Short mmCIF file of C-alpha atoms in Angstrom, two decimals:
data_model
loop_
_atom_site.label_atom_id
_atom_site.label_comp_id
_atom_site.label_asym_id
_atom_site.label_seq_id
_atom_site.Cartn_x
_atom_site.Cartn_y
_atom_site.Cartn_z
CA UNK A 4 -102.78 -63.57 -92.73
CA UNK A 5 -105.44 -64.02 -95.32
CA UNK A 6 -106.61 -61.48 -97.72
CA UNK A 7 -109.71 -60.35 -96.03
CA UNK A 8 -107.86 -60.06 -92.62
CA UNK A 9 -104.98 -58.15 -94.26
CA UNK A 10 -107.43 -55.91 -96.11
CA UNK A 11 -109.15 -54.92 -92.84
CA UNK A 12 -105.88 -54.45 -91.15
CA UNK A 13 -104.90 -51.49 -93.61
CA UNK A 14 -108.23 -50.16 -93.75
CA UNK A 15 -108.31 -50.00 -89.99
CA UNK A 16 -104.87 -48.26 -89.80
CA UNK A 17 -106.17 -45.70 -92.50
CA UNK A 18 -109.38 -45.13 -90.65
CA UNK A 19 -107.49 -43.93 -87.54
CA UNK A 20 -105.68 -41.50 -89.50
CA UNK A 21 -108.87 -40.19 -90.74
CA UNK A 22 -110.16 -39.35 -87.36
CA UNK A 23 -107.05 -37.03 -86.77
CA UNK A 24 -107.16 -33.44 -88.32
CA UNK A 25 -103.78 -33.13 -90.27
CA UNK A 26 -103.52 -30.43 -92.80
CA UNK A 27 -100.18 -29.41 -93.94
CA UNK A 28 -98.41 -27.26 -91.27
CA UNK A 29 -100.78 -28.81 -88.57
CA UNK A 30 -99.39 -32.36 -87.97
CA UNK A 31 -98.24 -32.21 -84.22
CA UNK A 32 -101.46 -34.32 -83.28
CA UNK A 33 -101.02 -37.05 -85.92
CA UNK A 34 -97.31 -37.09 -85.28
CA UNK A 35 -98.05 -37.75 -81.70
CA UNK A 36 -100.12 -40.48 -82.52
CA UNK A 37 -97.70 -42.36 -84.94
CA UNK A 38 -95.03 -41.87 -82.21
CA UNK A 39 -97.14 -43.70 -79.74
CA UNK A 40 -98.31 -46.44 -82.28
CA UNK A 41 -94.81 -47.05 -83.69
CA UNK A 42 -93.81 -47.49 -80.08
CA UNK A 43 -96.69 -49.87 -79.27
CA UNK A 44 -95.57 -52.20 -82.48
CA UNK A 45 -91.88 -52.65 -81.01
CA UNK A 46 -90.15 -49.73 -82.70
CA UNK A 47 -87.78 -47.20 -81.34
CA UNK A 48 -89.07 -43.87 -82.50
CA UNK A 49 -87.54 -40.50 -82.76
CA UNK A 50 -89.72 -37.63 -83.19
CA UNK A 51 -87.68 -34.55 -84.51
CA UNK A 52 -88.33 -30.89 -83.98
CA UNK A 53 -90.33 -30.80 -87.34
CA UNK A 54 -92.39 -33.58 -86.13
CA UNK A 55 -90.91 -35.90 -88.48
CA UNK A 56 -91.11 -39.53 -87.39
CA UNK A 57 -88.36 -41.92 -87.51
CA UNK A 58 -89.13 -45.66 -86.38
CA UNK A 59 -86.45 -48.34 -86.13
CA UNK A 60 -87.91 -51.88 -86.23
CA UNK A 61 -85.10 -54.57 -85.53
CA UNK A 62 -85.04 -57.67 -88.01
CA UNK A 63 -86.76 -60.66 -87.68
CA UNK A 64 -84.76 -63.77 -86.15
CA UNK A 65 -81.97 -64.75 -88.47
CA UNK A 66 -82.36 -61.76 -90.70
CA UNK A 67 -80.17 -59.38 -88.74
CA UNK A 68 -77.38 -59.06 -91.64
CA UNK A 69 -80.07 -58.24 -94.20
CA UNK A 70 -79.83 -54.89 -95.68
CA UNK A 71 -81.62 -52.04 -93.89
CA UNK A 72 -84.89 -50.71 -96.13
CA UNK A 73 -86.49 -47.67 -95.07
CA UNK A 74 -90.43 -47.47 -95.79
CA UNK A 75 -91.38 -43.70 -96.53
CA UNK A 76 -94.42 -41.76 -96.82
CA UNK A 77 -96.10 -38.36 -95.34
CA UNK A 78 -98.53 -37.62 -92.80
CA UNK A 79 -100.26 -34.45 -93.80
CA UNK A 80 -103.07 -34.01 -96.38
CA UNK A 81 -104.74 -31.52 -98.52
CA UNK A 82 -107.73 -30.67 -97.21
CA UNK A 83 -110.72 -29.25 -99.37
CA UNK A 84 -114.69 -29.54 -99.04
CA UNK A 85 -117.49 -29.47 -101.56
CA UNK A 86 -119.42 -25.86 -101.63
CA UNK A 87 -121.87 -26.25 -99.22
CA UNK A 88 -120.11 -28.43 -96.85
CA UNK A 89 -119.40 -27.37 -93.33
CA UNK A 90 -115.74 -28.61 -92.69
CA UNK A 91 -112.92 -27.04 -90.17
CA UNK A 92 -109.80 -28.96 -91.34
CA UNK A 93 -107.98 -27.96 -87.86
CA UNK A 94 -110.78 -29.51 -85.81
CA UNK A 95 -113.10 -31.82 -88.09
CA UNK A 96 -112.15 -35.68 -88.82
CA UNK A 97 -112.73 -37.15 -92.23
CA UNK A 98 -116.11 -39.09 -92.47
CA UNK A 99 -114.38 -42.10 -94.27
CA UNK A 100 -117.12 -44.11 -96.42
CA UNK A 101 -116.82 -47.49 -97.92
CA UNK A 102 -118.51 -49.23 -101.10
CA UNK A 103 -117.67 -52.29 -102.64
CA UNK A 104 -115.18 -50.65 -104.78
CA UNK A 105 -113.93 -47.64 -103.29
CA UNK A 106 -112.78 -45.77 -99.77
CA UNK A 107 -114.32 -42.10 -100.28
CA UNK A 108 -115.23 -39.28 -97.93
CA UNK A 109 -118.12 -37.58 -97.14
CA UNK A 110 -118.16 -34.32 -98.96
CA UNK A 111 -114.30 -33.61 -98.32
CA UNK A 112 -111.06 -35.05 -99.36
CA UNK A 113 -110.28 -38.46 -98.00
CA UNK A 114 -106.33 -37.91 -97.32
CA UNK A 115 -105.46 -41.33 -99.01
CA UNK A 116 -102.53 -39.09 -100.37
CA UNK A 117 -100.54 -40.06 -98.36
CA UNK A 118 -102.84 -41.73 -95.46
CA UNK A 119 -103.07 -45.04 -97.19
CA UNK A 120 -99.35 -45.14 -97.77
CA UNK A 121 -98.76 -44.71 -94.23
CA UNK A 122 -101.37 -47.20 -93.36
CA UNK A 123 -99.57 -49.84 -95.71
CA UNK A 124 -96.26 -49.20 -93.72
CA UNK A 125 -97.73 -49.61 -90.71
CA UNK A 126 -99.20 -52.91 -91.82
CA UNK A 127 -95.88 -54.25 -93.60
CA UNK A 128 -94.12 -53.44 -90.41
CA UNK A 129 -96.31 -55.60 -88.24
CA UNK A 130 -97.28 -58.33 -90.77
CA UNK A 131 -94.25 -59.23 -92.75
CA UNK A 132 -93.14 -62.44 -91.23
CA UNK A 133 -89.25 -62.30 -92.33
CA UNK A 134 -87.56 -59.01 -92.99
CA UNK A 135 -84.38 -57.30 -92.56
CA UNK A 136 -84.10 -54.08 -90.35
CA UNK A 137 -86.60 -51.49 -90.85
CA UNK A 138 -87.01 -48.07 -90.74
CA UNK A 139 -89.94 -46.06 -91.43
CA UNK A 140 -89.76 -42.30 -91.92
CA UNK A 141 -93.20 -40.32 -92.11
CA UNK A 142 -92.72 -36.80 -92.81
CA UNK A 143 -94.56 -33.45 -92.41
CA UNK A 144 -95.79 -31.03 -95.04
CA UNK A 145 -95.10 -32.85 -98.24
CA UNK A 146 -98.12 -31.30 -99.91
CA UNK A 147 -97.35 -27.52 -99.42
CA UNK A 148 -93.37 -27.21 -99.02
CA UNK A 149 -91.87 -30.78 -98.42
CA UNK A 150 -90.53 -29.06 -95.34
CA UNK A 151 -90.25 -32.52 -93.46
CA UNK A 152 -88.20 -33.79 -96.34
CA UNK A 153 -86.04 -30.81 -96.82
CA UNK A 154 -85.29 -30.55 -92.93
CA UNK A 155 -85.00 -34.08 -92.44
CA UNK A 156 -81.49 -35.17 -90.88
CA UNK A 157 -79.33 -37.01 -93.23
CA UNK A 158 -78.49 -39.14 -90.39
CA UNK A 159 -81.69 -40.77 -90.83
CA UNK A 160 -80.93 -41.86 -94.35
CA UNK A 161 -77.65 -43.32 -93.54
CA UNK A 162 -77.08 -47.20 -92.91
CA UNK A 163 -79.64 -48.06 -95.21
CA UNK A 164 -79.26 -49.76 -98.76
CA UNK A 165 -82.83 -49.31 -100.10
CA UNK A 166 -85.90 -46.79 -99.64
CA UNK A 167 -89.43 -47.61 -100.58
CA UNK A 168 -91.57 -44.32 -100.68
CA UNK A 169 -95.32 -45.27 -100.50
CA UNK A 170 -96.76 -42.15 -102.13
CA UNK A 171 -97.50 -43.19 -105.78
CA UNK A 172 -100.94 -43.52 -106.90
CA UNK A 173 -101.30 -46.12 -109.24
CA UNK A 174 -100.57 -49.84 -108.06
CA UNK A 175 -99.35 -51.00 -111.43
CA UNK A 176 -97.05 -48.48 -111.82
CA UNK A 177 -93.08 -48.12 -110.01
CA UNK A 178 -91.73 -44.86 -110.10
CA UNK A 179 -87.95 -44.81 -110.31
CA UNK A 180 -87.31 -41.01 -111.13
CA UNK A 181 -88.59 -37.59 -110.32
CA UNK A 182 -87.74 -33.93 -111.68
CA UNK A 183 -86.28 -31.15 -109.57
CA UNK A 184 -87.67 -27.66 -109.71
CA UNK A 185 -86.80 -24.19 -108.95
CA UNK A 186 -89.35 -20.84 -108.24
CA UNK A 187 -88.10 -18.16 -110.50
CA UNK A 188 -90.09 -14.81 -110.00
CA UNK A 189 -89.43 -11.56 -111.77
CA UNK A 190 -90.61 -8.32 -110.63
CA UNK A 191 -90.30 -4.93 -112.25
CA UNK A 192 -91.59 -1.50 -111.03
CA UNK A 193 -94.04 0.45 -113.45
CA UNK A 194 -94.64 4.04 -114.21
CA UNK A 195 -98.09 5.25 -115.51
CA UNK A 196 -99.24 7.85 -117.61
CA UNK A 197 -102.43 9.19 -119.31
CA UNK A 198 -103.56 8.16 -122.73
CA UNK A 199 -106.71 9.15 -124.75
CA UNK A 200 -106.32 6.76 -127.26
CA UNK A 201 -109.38 3.97 -127.76
CA UNK A 202 -108.86 0.91 -125.51
CA UNK A 203 -109.68 -2.85 -126.39
CA UNK A 204 -109.48 -6.09 -124.30
CA UNK A 205 -107.80 -8.98 -125.82
CA UNK A 206 -108.19 -12.32 -124.63
CA UNK A 207 -106.37 -15.76 -125.59
CA UNK A 208 -108.68 -18.24 -124.49
CA UNK A 209 -109.87 -21.82 -125.04
CA UNK A 210 -106.42 -23.38 -124.30
CA UNK A 211 -106.54 -26.68 -122.49
CA UNK A 212 -104.14 -25.82 -119.60
CA UNK A 213 -103.38 -28.61 -117.19
CA UNK A 214 -100.46 -29.55 -114.67
CA UNK A 215 -97.18 -28.39 -115.83
CA UNK A 216 -95.50 -31.67 -114.88
CA UNK A 217 -98.15 -34.33 -116.19
CA UNK A 218 -99.10 -32.53 -119.28
CA UNK A 219 -96.15 -30.38 -120.49
CA UNK A 220 -95.47 -33.28 -122.78
CA UNK A 221 -98.63 -33.01 -124.72
CA UNK A 222 -97.52 -30.07 -126.86
CA UNK A 223 -100.07 -27.53 -125.55
CA UNK A 224 -99.99 -24.08 -125.94
CA UNK A 225 -99.51 -21.51 -123.06
CA UNK A 226 -101.96 -18.64 -122.98
CA UNK A 227 -99.47 -16.06 -121.57
CA UNK A 228 -96.78 -16.45 -124.22
CA UNK A 229 -99.22 -16.84 -126.94
CA UNK A 230 -100.78 -13.25 -126.01
CA UNK A 231 -97.42 -11.72 -125.71
CA UNK A 232 -96.56 -12.86 -129.07
CA UNK A 233 -99.63 -11.25 -130.49
CA UNK A 234 -98.92 -8.08 -128.59
CA UNK A 235 -95.49 -8.18 -130.07
CA UNK A 236 -96.77 -8.75 -133.61
CA UNK A 237 -99.38 -5.44 -132.91
CA UNK A 238 -96.32 -3.34 -131.83
CA UNK A 239 -94.58 -4.03 -134.94
CA UNK A 240 -97.71 -2.66 -136.75
CA UNK A 241 -98.30 0.46 -135.00
CA UNK A 242 -98.30 2.24 -131.85
CA UNK A 243 -99.63 0.05 -128.89
CA UNK A 244 -100.03 1.10 -125.27
CA UNK A 245 -100.33 -1.57 -122.49
CA UNK A 246 -102.70 -0.98 -119.80
CA UNK A 247 -102.63 -4.45 -118.22
CA UNK A 248 -101.54 -7.78 -118.78
CA UNK A 249 -102.81 -10.91 -116.84
CA UNK A 250 -102.95 -14.44 -116.88
CA UNK A 251 -102.50 -17.89 -115.22
CA UNK A 252 -103.42 -19.11 -111.58
CA UNK A 253 -100.23 -20.89 -110.45
CA UNK A 254 -96.81 -21.44 -111.56
CA UNK A 255 -97.41 -25.13 -111.92
CA UNK A 256 -100.31 -24.98 -114.21
CA UNK A 257 -99.96 -24.28 -117.78
CA UNK A 258 -102.21 -21.22 -118.31
CA UNK A 259 -105.28 -21.81 -120.31
CA UNK A 260 -106.20 -17.98 -120.78
CA UNK A 261 -104.65 -14.69 -120.64
CA UNK A 262 -106.02 -11.03 -121.15
CA UNK A 263 -104.41 -7.64 -121.91
CA UNK A 264 -106.10 -4.12 -122.07
CA UNK A 265 -104.47 -1.95 -124.65
CA UNK A 266 -104.92 1.62 -126.03
CA UNK A 267 -104.16 1.89 -129.55
CA UNK A 268 -105.00 4.24 -132.43
CA UNK A 269 -105.33 1.46 -134.81
CA UNK A 270 -108.80 0.72 -136.14
CA UNK A 271 -110.64 -2.74 -134.44
CA UNK A 272 -110.61 -4.43 -137.91
CA UNK A 273 -106.77 -4.10 -138.37
CA UNK A 274 -106.35 -5.48 -134.84
CA UNK A 275 -108.76 -8.14 -135.74
CA UNK A 276 -106.67 -8.83 -138.78
CA UNK A 277 -103.50 -9.17 -137.04
CA UNK A 278 -104.95 -11.42 -134.25
CA UNK A 279 -106.49 -13.59 -136.86
CA UNK A 280 -102.90 -14.21 -138.47
CA UNK A 281 -101.47 -14.98 -134.86
CA UNK A 282 -104.34 -17.41 -134.47
CA UNK A 283 -103.61 -19.21 -137.63
CA UNK A 284 -99.91 -19.34 -136.79
CA UNK A 285 -100.49 -20.63 -133.28
CA UNK A 286 -102.91 -23.48 -134.71
CA UNK A 287 -100.11 -24.32 -137.32
CA UNK A 288 -98.12 -25.44 -134.26
CA UNK A 289 -100.17 -26.25 -131.45
CA UNK A 290 -103.48 -27.28 -133.36
CA UNK A 291 -103.56 -30.76 -132.58
CA UNK A 292 -103.25 -30.42 -128.86
CA UNK A 293 -104.94 -27.28 -128.43
CA UNK A 294 -107.69 -26.87 -131.24
CA UNK A 295 -110.24 -24.59 -129.39
CA UNK A 296 -107.79 -21.76 -129.09
CA UNK A 297 -108.89 -18.35 -130.18
CA UNK A 298 -108.46 -14.56 -129.65
CA UNK A 299 -111.18 -12.30 -128.80
CA UNK A 300 -111.40 -8.58 -129.14
CA UNK A 301 -113.79 -6.47 -127.44
CA UNK A 302 -113.51 -2.38 -126.66
CA UNK A 303 -112.62 -1.64 -123.16
CA UNK A 304 -114.25 1.01 -120.96
CA UNK A 305 -112.65 2.79 -118.30
CA UNK A 306 -109.32 1.37 -119.11
CA UNK A 307 -106.99 3.42 -116.93
CA UNK A 308 -103.65 4.44 -117.55
CA UNK A 309 -100.59 2.97 -119.45
CA UNK A 310 -97.43 1.69 -118.55
CA UNK A 311 -94.08 3.32 -119.78
CA UNK A 312 -92.88 2.57 -123.31
CA UNK A 313 -89.68 1.12 -122.23
CA UNK A 314 -91.34 -1.15 -119.14
CA UNK A 315 -94.22 -2.38 -121.90
CA UNK A 316 -91.12 -3.40 -124.32
CA UNK A 317 -89.18 -5.10 -121.83
CA UNK A 318 -92.20 -7.16 -120.58
CA UNK A 319 -93.22 -8.57 -124.03
CA UNK A 320 -89.49 -9.19 -124.59
CA UNK A 321 -89.22 -11.40 -121.42
CA UNK A 322 -92.78 -13.07 -121.90
CA UNK A 323 -91.56 -13.85 -125.62
CA UNK A 324 -87.95 -14.91 -124.79
CA UNK A 325 -88.82 -17.09 -121.55
CA UNK A 326 -88.55 -20.82 -123.04
CA UNK A 327 -91.65 -22.32 -122.33
CA UNK A 328 -92.72 -25.92 -122.78
CA UNK A 329 -90.32 -28.91 -123.41
CA UNK A 330 -86.82 -28.37 -123.57
CA UNK A 331 -85.30 -31.95 -123.51
CA UNK A 332 -86.55 -35.45 -123.72
CA UNK A 333 -85.11 -37.90 -121.57
CA UNK A 334 -82.51 -40.65 -123.08
CA UNK A 335 -83.36 -43.07 -120.17
CA UNK A 336 -85.03 -46.46 -120.24
CA UNK A 337 -88.43 -44.90 -119.11
CA UNK A 338 -88.53 -42.18 -121.57
CA UNK A 339 -90.46 -38.87 -121.25
CA UNK A 340 -89.61 -35.18 -120.54
CA UNK A 341 -86.29 -34.58 -119.09
CA UNK A 342 -86.47 -30.76 -118.74
CA UNK A 343 -89.13 -28.08 -119.43
CA UNK A 344 -90.56 -24.77 -117.93
CA UNK A 345 -93.72 -23.39 -117.51
CA UNK A 346 -94.57 -19.56 -117.47
CA UNK A 347 -97.28 -19.81 -115.13
CA UNK A 348 -98.27 -16.52 -113.90
CA UNK A 349 -98.31 -12.88 -114.93
CA UNK A 350 -99.87 -10.26 -112.45
CA UNK A 351 -99.73 -6.52 -112.96
CA UNK A 352 -101.17 -3.76 -110.83
CA UNK A 353 -100.76 0.11 -110.83
CA UNK A 354 -96.95 0.13 -109.47
CA UNK A 355 -95.45 -3.38 -110.32
CA UNK A 356 -95.74 -6.35 -112.83
CA UNK A 357 -94.84 -10.00 -111.53
CA UNK A 358 -94.00 -13.14 -113.40
CA UNK A 359 -93.67 -16.38 -112.24
CA UNK A 360 -91.66 -18.83 -114.08
CA UNK A 361 -91.15 -22.65 -113.10
CA UNK A 362 -88.50 -24.89 -114.69
CA UNK A 363 -88.42 -28.70 -113.95
CA UNK A 364 -85.70 -31.27 -114.86
CA UNK A 365 -84.60 -34.58 -113.78
CA UNK A 366 -80.97 -33.20 -114.27
CA UNK A 367 -79.87 -31.06 -111.64
CA UNK A 368 -77.27 -29.27 -113.85
CA UNK A 369 -80.07 -28.27 -116.50
CA UNK A 370 -81.83 -26.34 -113.80
CA UNK A 371 -78.53 -24.78 -113.31
CA UNK A 372 -78.26 -23.75 -116.99
CA UNK A 373 -81.88 -22.44 -116.87
CA UNK A 374 -81.18 -20.14 -113.93
CA UNK A 375 -78.26 -18.65 -115.59
CA UNK A 376 -80.39 -17.96 -118.77
CA UNK A 377 -83.00 -16.26 -116.89
CA UNK A 378 -80.79 -14.27 -114.93
CA UNK A 379 -79.32 -13.02 -117.93
CA UNK A 380 -82.83 -12.07 -119.22
CA UNK A 381 -83.71 -10.38 -116.21
CA UNK A 382 -80.39 -8.19 -116.66
CA UNK A 383 -81.01 -7.27 -120.03
CA UNK A 384 -84.91 -6.64 -119.72
CA UNK A 385 -84.36 -4.66 -116.34
CA UNK A 386 -86.29 -6.98 -114.12
CA UNK A 387 -85.58 -8.12 -110.70
CA UNK A 388 -85.27 -12.08 -110.38
CA UNK A 389 -85.62 -13.78 -107.01
CA UNK A 390 -84.32 -17.54 -107.39
CA UNK A 391 -85.97 -19.90 -105.11
CA UNK A 392 -84.43 -22.79 -103.42
CA UNK A 393 -84.29 -25.46 -105.62
CA UNK A 394 -85.69 -28.89 -105.26
CA UNK A 395 -83.21 -31.60 -106.47
CA UNK A 396 -83.97 -34.23 -108.97
CA UNK A 397 -84.19 -37.79 -108.44
CA UNK A 398 -82.41 -39.30 -111.38
CA UNK A 399 -83.17 -42.71 -112.45
CA UNK A 400 -80.86 -45.37 -111.80
CA UNK A 401 -80.98 -48.26 -114.53
CA UNK A 402 -78.89 -50.44 -112.29
CA UNK A 403 -81.01 -50.23 -109.28
CA UNK A 404 -81.52 -53.62 -107.26
CA UNK A 405 -84.62 -52.49 -105.77
CA UNK A 406 -86.13 -52.18 -108.91
CA UNK A 407 -85.54 -55.39 -110.32
CA UNK A 408 -86.92 -57.32 -107.00
CA UNK A 409 -90.18 -55.31 -107.05
CA UNK A 410 -90.60 -56.10 -110.71
CA UNK A 411 -90.11 -59.51 -110.28
CA UNK A 412 -92.63 -59.74 -107.25
CA UNK A 413 -95.08 -57.71 -109.16
CA UNK A 414 -94.71 -60.20 -112.06
CA UNK A 415 -95.01 -63.11 -109.80
CA UNK A 416 -98.39 -61.90 -108.33
CA UNK A 417 -99.85 -60.55 -111.21
CA UNK A 418 -99.57 -64.02 -113.66
CA UNK A 419 -96.24 -62.54 -115.44
CA UNK A 420 -97.41 -59.36 -116.34
CA UNK A 421 -94.78 -56.93 -115.93
CA UNK A 422 -95.20 -53.70 -113.86
CA UNK A 423 -94.80 -50.44 -115.56
CA UNK A 424 -91.93 -48.51 -114.75
CA UNK A 425 -91.65 -44.91 -115.18
CA UNK A 426 -89.93 -41.32 -114.21
CA UNK A 427 -92.34 -38.78 -113.48
CA UNK A 428 -92.00 -35.09 -114.36
CA UNK A 429 -92.81 -34.01 -111.03
CA UNK A 430 -91.43 -33.70 -107.57
CA UNK A 431 -91.32 -36.58 -104.86
CA UNK A 432 -89.87 -36.42 -101.57
CA UNK A 433 -87.46 -38.89 -102.94
CA UNK A 434 -85.74 -36.01 -104.52
CA UNK A 435 -84.39 -34.80 -101.10
CA UNK A 436 -83.50 -38.02 -99.95
CA UNK A 437 -81.27 -38.67 -103.05
CA UNK A 438 -79.69 -35.40 -102.50
CA UNK A 439 -78.61 -36.38 -98.81
CA UNK A 440 -77.68 -39.95 -99.79
CA UNK A 441 -77.02 -40.48 -103.41
CA UNK A 442 -76.19 -44.06 -102.78
CA UNK A 443 -79.73 -44.98 -101.76
CA UNK A 444 -81.55 -47.53 -103.95
CA UNK A 445 -85.03 -46.03 -104.22
CA UNK A 446 -88.46 -46.81 -105.92
CA UNK A 447 -92.05 -45.08 -105.34
CA UNK A 448 -95.18 -47.18 -105.17
CA UNK A 449 -98.79 -46.81 -104.00
CA UNK A 450 -102.31 -48.19 -104.09
CA UNK A 451 -104.57 -46.90 -106.95
CA UNK A 452 -106.28 -43.67 -106.21
CA UNK A 453 -108.43 -40.92 -108.30
CA UNK A 454 -109.25 -37.32 -107.77
CA UNK A 455 -106.64 -36.76 -105.20
CA UNK A 456 -106.76 -33.27 -103.54
CA UNK A 457 -110.56 -33.10 -104.34
CA UNK A 458 -113.87 -34.09 -102.74
CA UNK A 459 -113.93 -36.77 -105.34
CA UNK A 460 -110.77 -38.44 -104.09
CA UNK A 461 -111.30 -42.28 -103.92
CA UNK A 462 -109.04 -45.31 -103.39
CA UNK A 463 -109.78 -48.51 -105.24
CA UNK A 464 -110.14 -51.23 -102.64
CA UNK A 465 -109.26 -54.00 -105.06
CA UNK A 466 -105.49 -52.57 -104.83
CA UNK A 467 -104.88 -52.40 -101.23
CA UNK A 468 -104.25 -56.09 -100.43
CA UNK A 469 -102.10 -56.49 -103.60
CA UNK A 470 -100.06 -53.36 -102.75
CA UNK A 471 -99.48 -54.56 -99.08
CA UNK A 472 -98.36 -57.64 -100.54
CA UNK A 473 -96.04 -56.28 -103.00
CA UNK A 474 -94.41 -54.38 -99.98
CA UNK A 475 -94.32 -57.37 -97.83
CA UNK A 476 -92.93 -59.62 -100.54
CA UNK A 477 -90.26 -57.39 -101.43
CA UNK A 478 -89.35 -56.86 -97.89
CA UNK A 479 -88.96 -60.76 -97.42
CA UNK A 480 -86.91 -61.20 -100.82
CA UNK A 481 -84.39 -58.22 -99.66
CA UNK A 482 -84.03 -60.20 -96.51
CA UNK A 483 -83.05 -63.36 -98.57
#
């Protein structure tokens, strides 16, 4: 098949998916479509109780003894729209648009994550001229909780040597490892009492924030911990009573702002002097990565009641002692962050305070250590701790045959230019597959996409055919 026809084939497969509403948690319609479509191209298909699709395609003639390869992606998408755009993700299709350079959508997210990956899988299974036995696994609910991957039967990952995940976002990069993670949630009941001391609002702001997987290695500060350290310093100088402390929007986002309301007999000038010293200390540590960080101080009106002295001390101690940022750098071939943790959210109402802490690691045993540390901190500070279900790590395999094969195919297709190989400090479904079959030799690849999960999402058309050829040629080499 020539390049022009191959391009139209992939785009037609993808466009068919855009016509089917498929937000996470609502995948039955697209699952039914994929079941029928895989059957039409000659596969034996299983649709499990969660609506995951497992499609078996026999080897081409003479390649029956080649190792089985799994091609894997997810069928759900993140559905968002521009302000003012009328869009119901449960009923409305995506309106795909095509320019010379990009596939985009009209006012909404495109669903290229991971619709284009599924389209590439469908194309490879139909157009690869010589291949061993193939298995496609298309999962549900990757975006919200990896429900499909978590509940996928391990039986579907057996009797296979290789797995190619098609959910990465840069054609020029092969991912060979990803981090595991665990949700850690602290809570503590609060008591309140009246106070007639003057009230002030203290804000840590101007930090860059960012995704706690992608940006944690940049040396950026954490607004919640920065503010907690400032409150700790203020409490060393005089009586400080805490009314509220809030910050962050999500456990996996480095908080760029945090705010506290305090009551204190200290005069405003003394508070400002101490905050200036804390600001100077911050910039000595994080100034290059977060040059715009500053504290602001304003009188607070109608501040409300303060929390108990013991509860205040325990909360500030917890926020100061939780280790945020990079813990360990990896020593593997690809380098990068091995273990980190993010103090993502602190929320407080009249009766309770909640703290969300989110560690990641490409070594499962490191996560076990962090859980032990945080359980100890909870006991010491009087907080209750809920430990969520851990998402396992996919650890880099330096002896991967699949990695070598695909890197050689890429180099041959790109004039000898080597493919970039990396482990990412974020989660992929491959982590769950590795936990169920550690012997699987896996990589993750994909077309180049930008602005995923936003209305600005777009796919670089120029990478669609090269990605399809990368998959197809890799399958041919495996079958040799």
